[in-house]
mmCIF file of C-alpha atoms and ligand atoms in Angstrom:
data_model
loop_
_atom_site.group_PDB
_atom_site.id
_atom_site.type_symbol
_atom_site.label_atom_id
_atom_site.label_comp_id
_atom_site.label_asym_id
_atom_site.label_seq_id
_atom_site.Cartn_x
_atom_site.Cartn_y
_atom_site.Cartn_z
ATOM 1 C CA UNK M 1468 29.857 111.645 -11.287
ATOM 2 C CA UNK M 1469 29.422 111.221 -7.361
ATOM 3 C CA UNK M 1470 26.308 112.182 -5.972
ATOM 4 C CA UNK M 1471 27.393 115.106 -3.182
ATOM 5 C CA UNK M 1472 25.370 115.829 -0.165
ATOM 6 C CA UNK M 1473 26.471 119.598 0.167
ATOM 7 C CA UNK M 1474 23.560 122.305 -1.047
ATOM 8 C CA UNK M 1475 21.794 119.332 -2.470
ATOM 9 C CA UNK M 1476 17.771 119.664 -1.803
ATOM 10 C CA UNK M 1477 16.353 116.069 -0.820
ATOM 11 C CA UNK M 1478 13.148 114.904 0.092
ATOM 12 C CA UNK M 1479 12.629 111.548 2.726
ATOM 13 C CA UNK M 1480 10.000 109.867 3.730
ATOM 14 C CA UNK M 1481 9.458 108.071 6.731
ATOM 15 C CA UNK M 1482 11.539 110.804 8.914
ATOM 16 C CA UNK M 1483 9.913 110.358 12.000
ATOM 17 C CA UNK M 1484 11.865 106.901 13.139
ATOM 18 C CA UNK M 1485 14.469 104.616 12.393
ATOM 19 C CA UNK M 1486 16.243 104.835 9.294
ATOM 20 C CA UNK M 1487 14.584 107.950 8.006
ATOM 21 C CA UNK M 1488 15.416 109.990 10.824
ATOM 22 C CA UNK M 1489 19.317 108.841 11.384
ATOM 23 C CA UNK M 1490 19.209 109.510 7.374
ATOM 24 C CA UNK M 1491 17.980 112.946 7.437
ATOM 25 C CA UNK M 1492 20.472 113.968 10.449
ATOM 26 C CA UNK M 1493 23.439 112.450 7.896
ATOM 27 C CA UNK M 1494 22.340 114.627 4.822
ATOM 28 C CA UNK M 1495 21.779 117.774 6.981
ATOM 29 C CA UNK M 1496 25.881 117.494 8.622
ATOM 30 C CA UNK M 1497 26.804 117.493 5.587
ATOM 31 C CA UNK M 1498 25.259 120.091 4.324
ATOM 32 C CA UNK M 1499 21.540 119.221 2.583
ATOM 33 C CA UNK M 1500 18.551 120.933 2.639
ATOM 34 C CA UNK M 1501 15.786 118.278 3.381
ATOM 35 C CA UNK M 1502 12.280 117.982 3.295
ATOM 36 C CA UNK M 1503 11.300 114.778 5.835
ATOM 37 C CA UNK M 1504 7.394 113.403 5.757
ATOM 38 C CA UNK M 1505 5.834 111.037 8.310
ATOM 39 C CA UNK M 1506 2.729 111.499 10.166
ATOM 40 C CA UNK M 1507 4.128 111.833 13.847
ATOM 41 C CA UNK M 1508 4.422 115.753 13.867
ATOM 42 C CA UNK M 1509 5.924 115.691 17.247
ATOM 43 C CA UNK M 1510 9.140 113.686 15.942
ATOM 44 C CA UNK M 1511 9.535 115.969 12.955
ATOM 45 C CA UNK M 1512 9.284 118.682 15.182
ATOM 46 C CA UNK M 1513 11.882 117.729 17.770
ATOM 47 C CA UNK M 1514 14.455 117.087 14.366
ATOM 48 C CA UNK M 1515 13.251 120.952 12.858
ATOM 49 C CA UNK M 1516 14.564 122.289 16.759
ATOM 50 C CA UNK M 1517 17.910 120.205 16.404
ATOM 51 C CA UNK M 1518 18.891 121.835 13.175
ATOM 52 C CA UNK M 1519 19.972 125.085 14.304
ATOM 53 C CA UNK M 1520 21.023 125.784 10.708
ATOM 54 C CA UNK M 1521 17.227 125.704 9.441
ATOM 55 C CA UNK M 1522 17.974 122.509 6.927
ATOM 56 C CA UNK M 1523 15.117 120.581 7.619
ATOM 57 C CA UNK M 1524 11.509 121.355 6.455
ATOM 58 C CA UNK M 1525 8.724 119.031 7.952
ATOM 59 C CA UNK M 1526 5.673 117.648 6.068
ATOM 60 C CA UNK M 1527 3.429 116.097 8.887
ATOM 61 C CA UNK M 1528 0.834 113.773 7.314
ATOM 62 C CA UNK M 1529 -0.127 110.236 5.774
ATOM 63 C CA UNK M 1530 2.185 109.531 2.394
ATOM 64 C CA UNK M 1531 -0.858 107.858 0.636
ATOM 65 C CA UNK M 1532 -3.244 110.853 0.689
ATOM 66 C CA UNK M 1533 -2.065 112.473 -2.398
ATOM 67 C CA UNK M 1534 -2.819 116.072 -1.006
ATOM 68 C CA UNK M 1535 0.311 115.022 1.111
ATOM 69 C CA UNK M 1536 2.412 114.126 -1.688
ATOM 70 C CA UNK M 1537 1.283 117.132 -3.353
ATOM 71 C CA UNK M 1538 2.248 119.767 -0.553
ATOM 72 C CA UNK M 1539 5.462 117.403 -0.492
ATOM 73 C CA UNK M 1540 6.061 118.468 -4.054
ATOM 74 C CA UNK M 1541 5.307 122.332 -3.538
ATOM 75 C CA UNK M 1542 7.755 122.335 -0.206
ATOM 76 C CA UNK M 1543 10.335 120.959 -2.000
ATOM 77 C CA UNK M 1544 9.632 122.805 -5.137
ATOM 78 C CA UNK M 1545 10.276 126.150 -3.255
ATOM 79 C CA UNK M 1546 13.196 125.228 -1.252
ATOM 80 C CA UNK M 1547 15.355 123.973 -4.610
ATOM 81 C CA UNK M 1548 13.326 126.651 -6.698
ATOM 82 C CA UNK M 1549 12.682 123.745 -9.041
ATOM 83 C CA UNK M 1550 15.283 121.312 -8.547
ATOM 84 C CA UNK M 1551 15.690 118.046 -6.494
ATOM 85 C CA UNK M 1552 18.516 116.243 -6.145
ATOM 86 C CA UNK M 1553 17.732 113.417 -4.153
ATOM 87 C CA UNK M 1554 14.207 111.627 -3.286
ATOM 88 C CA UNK M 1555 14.240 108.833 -0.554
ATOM 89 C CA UNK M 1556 11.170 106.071 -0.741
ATOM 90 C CA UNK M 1557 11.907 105.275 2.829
ATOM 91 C CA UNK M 1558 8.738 105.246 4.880
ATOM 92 C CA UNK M 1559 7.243 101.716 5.435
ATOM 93 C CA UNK M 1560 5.486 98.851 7.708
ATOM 94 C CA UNK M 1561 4.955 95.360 7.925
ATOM 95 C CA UNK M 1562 2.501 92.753 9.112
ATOM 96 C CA UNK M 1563 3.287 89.328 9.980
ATOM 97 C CA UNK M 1564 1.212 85.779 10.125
ATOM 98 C CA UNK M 1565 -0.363 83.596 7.293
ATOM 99 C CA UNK M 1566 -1.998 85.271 4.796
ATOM 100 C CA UNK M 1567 -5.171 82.867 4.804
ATOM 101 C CA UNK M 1568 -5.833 84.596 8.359
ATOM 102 C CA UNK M 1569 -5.766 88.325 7.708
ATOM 103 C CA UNK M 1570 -8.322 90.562 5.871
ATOM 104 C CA UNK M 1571 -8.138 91.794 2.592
ATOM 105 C CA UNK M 1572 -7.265 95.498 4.278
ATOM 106 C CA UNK M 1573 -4.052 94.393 5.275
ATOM 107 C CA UNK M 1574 -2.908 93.319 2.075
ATOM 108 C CA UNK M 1575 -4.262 97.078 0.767
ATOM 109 C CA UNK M 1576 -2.570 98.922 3.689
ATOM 110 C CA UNK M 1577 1.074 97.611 3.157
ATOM 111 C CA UNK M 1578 0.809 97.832 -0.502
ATOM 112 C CA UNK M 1579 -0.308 101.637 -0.231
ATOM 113 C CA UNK M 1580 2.012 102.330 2.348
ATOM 114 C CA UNK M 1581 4.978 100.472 0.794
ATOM 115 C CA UNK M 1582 4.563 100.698 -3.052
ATOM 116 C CA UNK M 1583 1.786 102.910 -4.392
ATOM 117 C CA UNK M 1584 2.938 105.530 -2.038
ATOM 118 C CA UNK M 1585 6.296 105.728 -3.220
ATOM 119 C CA UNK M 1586 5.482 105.262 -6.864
ATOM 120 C CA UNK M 1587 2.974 107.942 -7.369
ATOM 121 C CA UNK M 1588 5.401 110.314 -4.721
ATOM 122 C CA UNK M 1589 8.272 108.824 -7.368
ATOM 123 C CA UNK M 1590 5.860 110.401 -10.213
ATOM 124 C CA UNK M 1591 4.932 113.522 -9.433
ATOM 125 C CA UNK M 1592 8.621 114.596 -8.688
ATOM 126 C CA UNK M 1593 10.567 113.158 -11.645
ATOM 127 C CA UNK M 1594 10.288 116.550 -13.559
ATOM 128 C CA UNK M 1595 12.110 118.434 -10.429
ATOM 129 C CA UNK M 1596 14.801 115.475 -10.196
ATOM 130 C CA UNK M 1597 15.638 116.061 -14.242
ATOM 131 C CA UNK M 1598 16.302 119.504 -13.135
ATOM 132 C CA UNK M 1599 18.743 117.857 -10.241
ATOM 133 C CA UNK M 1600 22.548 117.598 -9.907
ATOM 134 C CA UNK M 1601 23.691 114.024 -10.248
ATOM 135 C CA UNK M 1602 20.157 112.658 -9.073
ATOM 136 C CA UNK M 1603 19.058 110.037 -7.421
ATOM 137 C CA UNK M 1604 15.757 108.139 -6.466
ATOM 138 C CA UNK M 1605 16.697 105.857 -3.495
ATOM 139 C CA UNK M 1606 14.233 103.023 -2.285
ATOM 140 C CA UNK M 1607 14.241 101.402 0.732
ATOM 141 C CA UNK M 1608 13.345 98.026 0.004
ATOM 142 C CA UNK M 1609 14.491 94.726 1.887
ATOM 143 C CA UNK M 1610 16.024 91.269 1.526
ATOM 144 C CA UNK M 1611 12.575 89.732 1.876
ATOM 145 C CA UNK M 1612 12.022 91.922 -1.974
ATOM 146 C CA UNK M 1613 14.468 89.137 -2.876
ATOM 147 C CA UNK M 1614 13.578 86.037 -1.668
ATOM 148 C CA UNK M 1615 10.056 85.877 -0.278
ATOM 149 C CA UNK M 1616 9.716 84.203 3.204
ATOM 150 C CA UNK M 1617 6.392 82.668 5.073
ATOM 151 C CA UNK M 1618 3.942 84.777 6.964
ATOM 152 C CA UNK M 1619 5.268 87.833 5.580
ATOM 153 C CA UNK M 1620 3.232 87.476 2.675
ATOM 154 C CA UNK M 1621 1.554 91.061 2.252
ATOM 155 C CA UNK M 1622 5.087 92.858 2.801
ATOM 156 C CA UNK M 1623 7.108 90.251 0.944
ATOM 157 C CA UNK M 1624 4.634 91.386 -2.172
ATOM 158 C CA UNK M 1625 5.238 95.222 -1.527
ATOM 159 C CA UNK M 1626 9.075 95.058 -1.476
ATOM 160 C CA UNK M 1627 8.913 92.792 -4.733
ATOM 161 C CA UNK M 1628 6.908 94.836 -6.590
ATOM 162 C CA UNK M 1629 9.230 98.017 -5.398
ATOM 163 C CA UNK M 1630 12.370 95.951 -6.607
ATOM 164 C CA UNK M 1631 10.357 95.254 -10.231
ATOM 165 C CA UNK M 1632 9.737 99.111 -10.011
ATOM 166 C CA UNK M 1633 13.083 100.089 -9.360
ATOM 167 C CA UNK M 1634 14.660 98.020 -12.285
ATOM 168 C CA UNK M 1635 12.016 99.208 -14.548
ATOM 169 C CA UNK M 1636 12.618 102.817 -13.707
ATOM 170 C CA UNK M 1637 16.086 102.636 -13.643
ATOM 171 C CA UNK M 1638 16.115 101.865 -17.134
ATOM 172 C CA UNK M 1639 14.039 104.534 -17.913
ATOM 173 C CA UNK M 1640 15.489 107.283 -16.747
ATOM 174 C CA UNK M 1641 19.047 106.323 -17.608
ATOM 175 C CA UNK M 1642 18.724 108.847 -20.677
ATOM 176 C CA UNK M 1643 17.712 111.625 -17.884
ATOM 177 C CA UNK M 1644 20.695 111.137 -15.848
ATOM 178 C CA UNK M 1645 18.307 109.689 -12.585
ATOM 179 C CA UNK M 1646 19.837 106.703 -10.709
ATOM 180 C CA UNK M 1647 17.033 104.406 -9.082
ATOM 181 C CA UNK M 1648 19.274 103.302 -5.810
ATOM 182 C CA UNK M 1649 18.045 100.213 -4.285
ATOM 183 C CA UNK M 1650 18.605 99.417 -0.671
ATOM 184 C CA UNK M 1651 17.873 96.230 0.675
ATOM 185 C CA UNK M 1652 18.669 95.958 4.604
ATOM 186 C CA UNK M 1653 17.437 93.145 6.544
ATOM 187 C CA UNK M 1654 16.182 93.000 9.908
ATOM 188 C CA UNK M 1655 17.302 96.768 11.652
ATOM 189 C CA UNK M 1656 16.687 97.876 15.414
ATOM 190 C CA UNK M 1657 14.189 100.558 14.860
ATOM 191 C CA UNK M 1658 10.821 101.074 15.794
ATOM 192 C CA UNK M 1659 9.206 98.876 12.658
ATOM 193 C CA UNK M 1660 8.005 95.600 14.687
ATOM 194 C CA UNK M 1661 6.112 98.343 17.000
ATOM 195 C CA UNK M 1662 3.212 99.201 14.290
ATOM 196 C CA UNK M 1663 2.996 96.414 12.379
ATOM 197 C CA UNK M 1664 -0.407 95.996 11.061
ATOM 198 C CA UNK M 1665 -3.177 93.954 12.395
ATOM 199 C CA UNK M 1666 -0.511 91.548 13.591
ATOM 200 C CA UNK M 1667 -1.124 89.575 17.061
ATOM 201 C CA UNK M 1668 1.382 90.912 19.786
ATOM 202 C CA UNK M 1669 2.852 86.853 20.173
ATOM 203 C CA UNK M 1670 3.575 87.125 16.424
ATOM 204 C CA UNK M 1671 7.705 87.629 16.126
ATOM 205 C CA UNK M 1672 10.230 88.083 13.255
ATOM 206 C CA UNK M 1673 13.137 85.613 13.071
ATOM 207 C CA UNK M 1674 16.396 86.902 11.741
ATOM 208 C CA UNK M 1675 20.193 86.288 11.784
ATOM 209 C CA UNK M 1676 21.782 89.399 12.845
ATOM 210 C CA UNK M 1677 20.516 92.714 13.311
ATOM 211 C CA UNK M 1678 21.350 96.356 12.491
ATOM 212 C CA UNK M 1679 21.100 99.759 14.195
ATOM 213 C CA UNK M 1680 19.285 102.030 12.101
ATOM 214 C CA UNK M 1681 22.566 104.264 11.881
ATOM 215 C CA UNK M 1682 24.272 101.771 10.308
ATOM 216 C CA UNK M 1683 21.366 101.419 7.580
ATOM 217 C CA UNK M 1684 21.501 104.996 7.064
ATOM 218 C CA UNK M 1685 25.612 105.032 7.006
ATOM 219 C CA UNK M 1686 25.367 102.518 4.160
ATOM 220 C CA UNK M 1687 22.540 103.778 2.166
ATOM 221 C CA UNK M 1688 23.760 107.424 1.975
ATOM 222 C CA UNK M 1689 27.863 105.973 0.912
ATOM 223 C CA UNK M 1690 25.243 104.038 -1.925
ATOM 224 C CA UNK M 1691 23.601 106.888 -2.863
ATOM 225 C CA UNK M 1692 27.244 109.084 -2.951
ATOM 226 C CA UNK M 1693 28.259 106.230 -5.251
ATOM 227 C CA UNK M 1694 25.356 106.237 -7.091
ATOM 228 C CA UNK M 1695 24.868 102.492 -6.649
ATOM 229 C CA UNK M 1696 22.372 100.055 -8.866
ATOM 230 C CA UNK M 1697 21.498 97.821 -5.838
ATOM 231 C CA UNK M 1698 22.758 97.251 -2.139
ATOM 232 C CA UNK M 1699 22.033 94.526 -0.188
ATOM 233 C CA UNK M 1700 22.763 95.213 3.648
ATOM 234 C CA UNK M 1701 24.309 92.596 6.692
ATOM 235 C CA UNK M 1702 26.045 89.457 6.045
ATOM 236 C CA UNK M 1703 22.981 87.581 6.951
ATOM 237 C CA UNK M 1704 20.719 89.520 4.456
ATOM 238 C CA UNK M 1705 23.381 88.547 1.817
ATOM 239 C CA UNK M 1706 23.512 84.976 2.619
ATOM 240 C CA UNK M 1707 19.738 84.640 2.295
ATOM 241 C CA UNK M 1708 20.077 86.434 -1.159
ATOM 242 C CA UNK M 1709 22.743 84.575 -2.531
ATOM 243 C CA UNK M 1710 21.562 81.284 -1.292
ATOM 244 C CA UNK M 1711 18.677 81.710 -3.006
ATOM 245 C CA UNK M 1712 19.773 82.943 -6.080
ATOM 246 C CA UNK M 1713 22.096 80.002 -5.884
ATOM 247 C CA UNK M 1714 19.329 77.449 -5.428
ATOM 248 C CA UNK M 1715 15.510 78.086 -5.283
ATOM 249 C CA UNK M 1716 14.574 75.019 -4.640
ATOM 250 C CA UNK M 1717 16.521 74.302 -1.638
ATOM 251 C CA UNK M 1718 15.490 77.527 0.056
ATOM 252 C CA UNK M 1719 11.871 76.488 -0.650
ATOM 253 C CA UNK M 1720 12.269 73.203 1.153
ATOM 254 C CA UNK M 1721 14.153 75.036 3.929
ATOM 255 C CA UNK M 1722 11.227 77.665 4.444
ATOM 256 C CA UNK M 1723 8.586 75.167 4.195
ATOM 257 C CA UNK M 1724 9.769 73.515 6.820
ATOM 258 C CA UNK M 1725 10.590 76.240 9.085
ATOM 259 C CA UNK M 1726 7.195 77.101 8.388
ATOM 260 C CA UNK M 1727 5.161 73.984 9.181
ATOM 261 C CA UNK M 1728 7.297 74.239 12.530
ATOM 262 C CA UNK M 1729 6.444 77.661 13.664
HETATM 263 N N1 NAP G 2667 13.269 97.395 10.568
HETATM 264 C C1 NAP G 2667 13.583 96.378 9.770
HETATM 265 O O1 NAP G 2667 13.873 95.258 10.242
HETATM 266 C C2 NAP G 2667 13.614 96.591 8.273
HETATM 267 C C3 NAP G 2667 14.208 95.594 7.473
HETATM 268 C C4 NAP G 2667 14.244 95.771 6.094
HETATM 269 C C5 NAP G 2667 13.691 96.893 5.524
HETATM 270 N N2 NAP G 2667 13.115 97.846 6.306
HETATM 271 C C6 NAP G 2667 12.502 99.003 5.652
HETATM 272 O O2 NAP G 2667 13.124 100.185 6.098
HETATM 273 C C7 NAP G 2667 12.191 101.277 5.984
HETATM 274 C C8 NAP G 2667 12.236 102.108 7.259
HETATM 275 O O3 NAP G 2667 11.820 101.307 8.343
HETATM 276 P P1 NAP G 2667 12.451 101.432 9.809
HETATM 277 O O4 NAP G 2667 13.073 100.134 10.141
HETATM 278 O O5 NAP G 2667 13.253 102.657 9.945
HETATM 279 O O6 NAP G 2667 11.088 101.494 10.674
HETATM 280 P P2 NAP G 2667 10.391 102.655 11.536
HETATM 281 O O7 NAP G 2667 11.310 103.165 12.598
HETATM 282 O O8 NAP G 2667 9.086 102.078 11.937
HETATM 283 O O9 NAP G 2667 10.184 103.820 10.479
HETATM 284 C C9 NAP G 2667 9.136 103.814 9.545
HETATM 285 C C10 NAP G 2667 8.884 105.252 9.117
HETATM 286 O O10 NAP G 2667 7.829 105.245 8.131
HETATM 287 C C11 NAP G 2667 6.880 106.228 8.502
HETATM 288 N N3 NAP G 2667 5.557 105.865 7.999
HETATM 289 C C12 NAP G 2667 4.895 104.693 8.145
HETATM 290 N N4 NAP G 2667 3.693 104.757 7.567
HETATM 291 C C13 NAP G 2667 3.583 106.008 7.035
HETATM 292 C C14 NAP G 2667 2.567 106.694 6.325
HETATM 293 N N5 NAP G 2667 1.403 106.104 6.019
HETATM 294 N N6 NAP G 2667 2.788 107.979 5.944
HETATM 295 C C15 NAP G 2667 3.972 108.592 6.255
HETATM 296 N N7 NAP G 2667 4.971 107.986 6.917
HETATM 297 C C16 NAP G 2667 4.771 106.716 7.311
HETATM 298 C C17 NAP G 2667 6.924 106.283 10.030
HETATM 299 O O11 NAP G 2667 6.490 107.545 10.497
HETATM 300 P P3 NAP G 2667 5.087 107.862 11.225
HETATM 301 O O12 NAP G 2667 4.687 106.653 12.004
HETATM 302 O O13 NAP G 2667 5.421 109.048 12.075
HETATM 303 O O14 NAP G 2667 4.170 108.192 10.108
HETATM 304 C C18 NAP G 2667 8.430 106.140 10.267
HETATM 305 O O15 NAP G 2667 9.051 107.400 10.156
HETATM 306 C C19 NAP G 2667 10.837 100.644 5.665
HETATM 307 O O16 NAP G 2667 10.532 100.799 4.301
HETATM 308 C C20 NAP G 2667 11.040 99.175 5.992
HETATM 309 O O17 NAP G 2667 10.210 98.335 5.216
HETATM 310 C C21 NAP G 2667 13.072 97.728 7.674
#
């Protein structure tokens, strides 16, 4: 059965930017009621005024204080009077340089922003997504919660641990009818290399290829229509992926290098 936008209920996180937002304006067109959380009220507000069909509910606050996931939980308890069809694990950052160099705080930050946030969010709404139609738990992961890379180390660890999550849960809930999507884009045009966290403004990402957020969202919602295991996103996401799947050792030569040069 096909996952179908239309009257469905969904919750997303990270609604204020990038993927999250062009996400939220997808499942509202056609036709879902969604409740979007992120901690920039101003940007929730200015999406709440563009739906002139009163489709989108905002939650303005910080994902890892649970009295935020709880009001997420009563907000979209009322508006599917007990039913949720679709729950996003969207909202994110990142940090970049060597790990031996940053404090033990960033480490926490990403991992309560990026994993324990989703997974105790994930937790408390399970019994409202058995009640769903066709339901879905999508996270947004990344290629680099595939093959690790240098200087990402603290982000690398959050988006592996949300991949080992995801599997594990998928398997779980198979007998409920959930799907755990997985979406792994790689490096997307938003506003993520703005806030990363205690990260020196010389610091840059290296990538091959880039996406527009709309794309991201584009793919991930014809994933979660599909009701897809796993996706990974751009051709030079894939490559990575494969090529390491392909040969571990080769891609940990290449990386040590690049990193000894950087
Ligand atoms: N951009 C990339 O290159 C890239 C590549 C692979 C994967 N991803 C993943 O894609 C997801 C979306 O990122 P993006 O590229 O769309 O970046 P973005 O434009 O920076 O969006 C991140 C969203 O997360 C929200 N957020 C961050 N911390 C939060 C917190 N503590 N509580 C609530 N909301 C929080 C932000 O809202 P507020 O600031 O308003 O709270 C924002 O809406 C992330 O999980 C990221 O890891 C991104």
């Amino acid at each position: 059965m096909r996952w179908k936008a239309k009257d469905a209920v969904a919750v997303v996180t990270g609604a204020s930017s990038g993927i999250g937002r062009c996400l939220c304006k997808l499942l509202i067109d056609r036709g879902a009621r969604v409740v979007g959380v992120a901690r920039r009220s101003d940007r929730l507000r200015e999406l709440e005024q563009s739906d002139l069909r009163g489709h989108f509910v905002a939650v303005v606050g910080d994902i890892t204080d649970k009295s935020i996931r709880d009001q997420v939980a009563r907000v979209a308890t009322d508006l599917g009077r007990g039913q949720l069809d679709l729950l996003v694990n969207n909202a994110g950052i990142g940090a970049i340089g060597p790990f031996a160099d940053a404090s033990p705080e960033r480490l926490r930050q990403v991992m309560e922003v990026n994993f324990f946030a989703p997974a105790e969010l994930t937790r408390i709404l399970i019994p409202r997504l058995r009640q769903g139609r066709a339901p879905v738990i999508c996270n947004i992961s990344s290629v680099l919660g595939h093959r690790a890379v240098p200087n990402k180390s603290e982000y690398c660890a959050s988006k592996f641990a949300l991949h080992g999550w995801s599997d594990s849960l998928r398997a779980e809930l198979a007998a409920d009818g959930i799907q755990v999507t997985l979406v792994s884009p790689s490096t997307t045009r938003s506003e993520f290399f703005d806030s990363l966290v205690e990260t020196d403004s010389g610091q840059t990402s290296k990538s091959i290829g880039s996406w527009p957020p709309e794309r991201v969202a584009r793919t991930t919602l014809a994933s979660i229509e599909a009701r897809r295991s796993e996706v990974i996103c751009s051709l030079g996401g894939k490559a990575l992926v494969y090529a390491d799947r392909a040969s571990p050792p080769l891609m940990n030569a290449i990386l040590s290098r690049r990193s000894i040069g950087s």
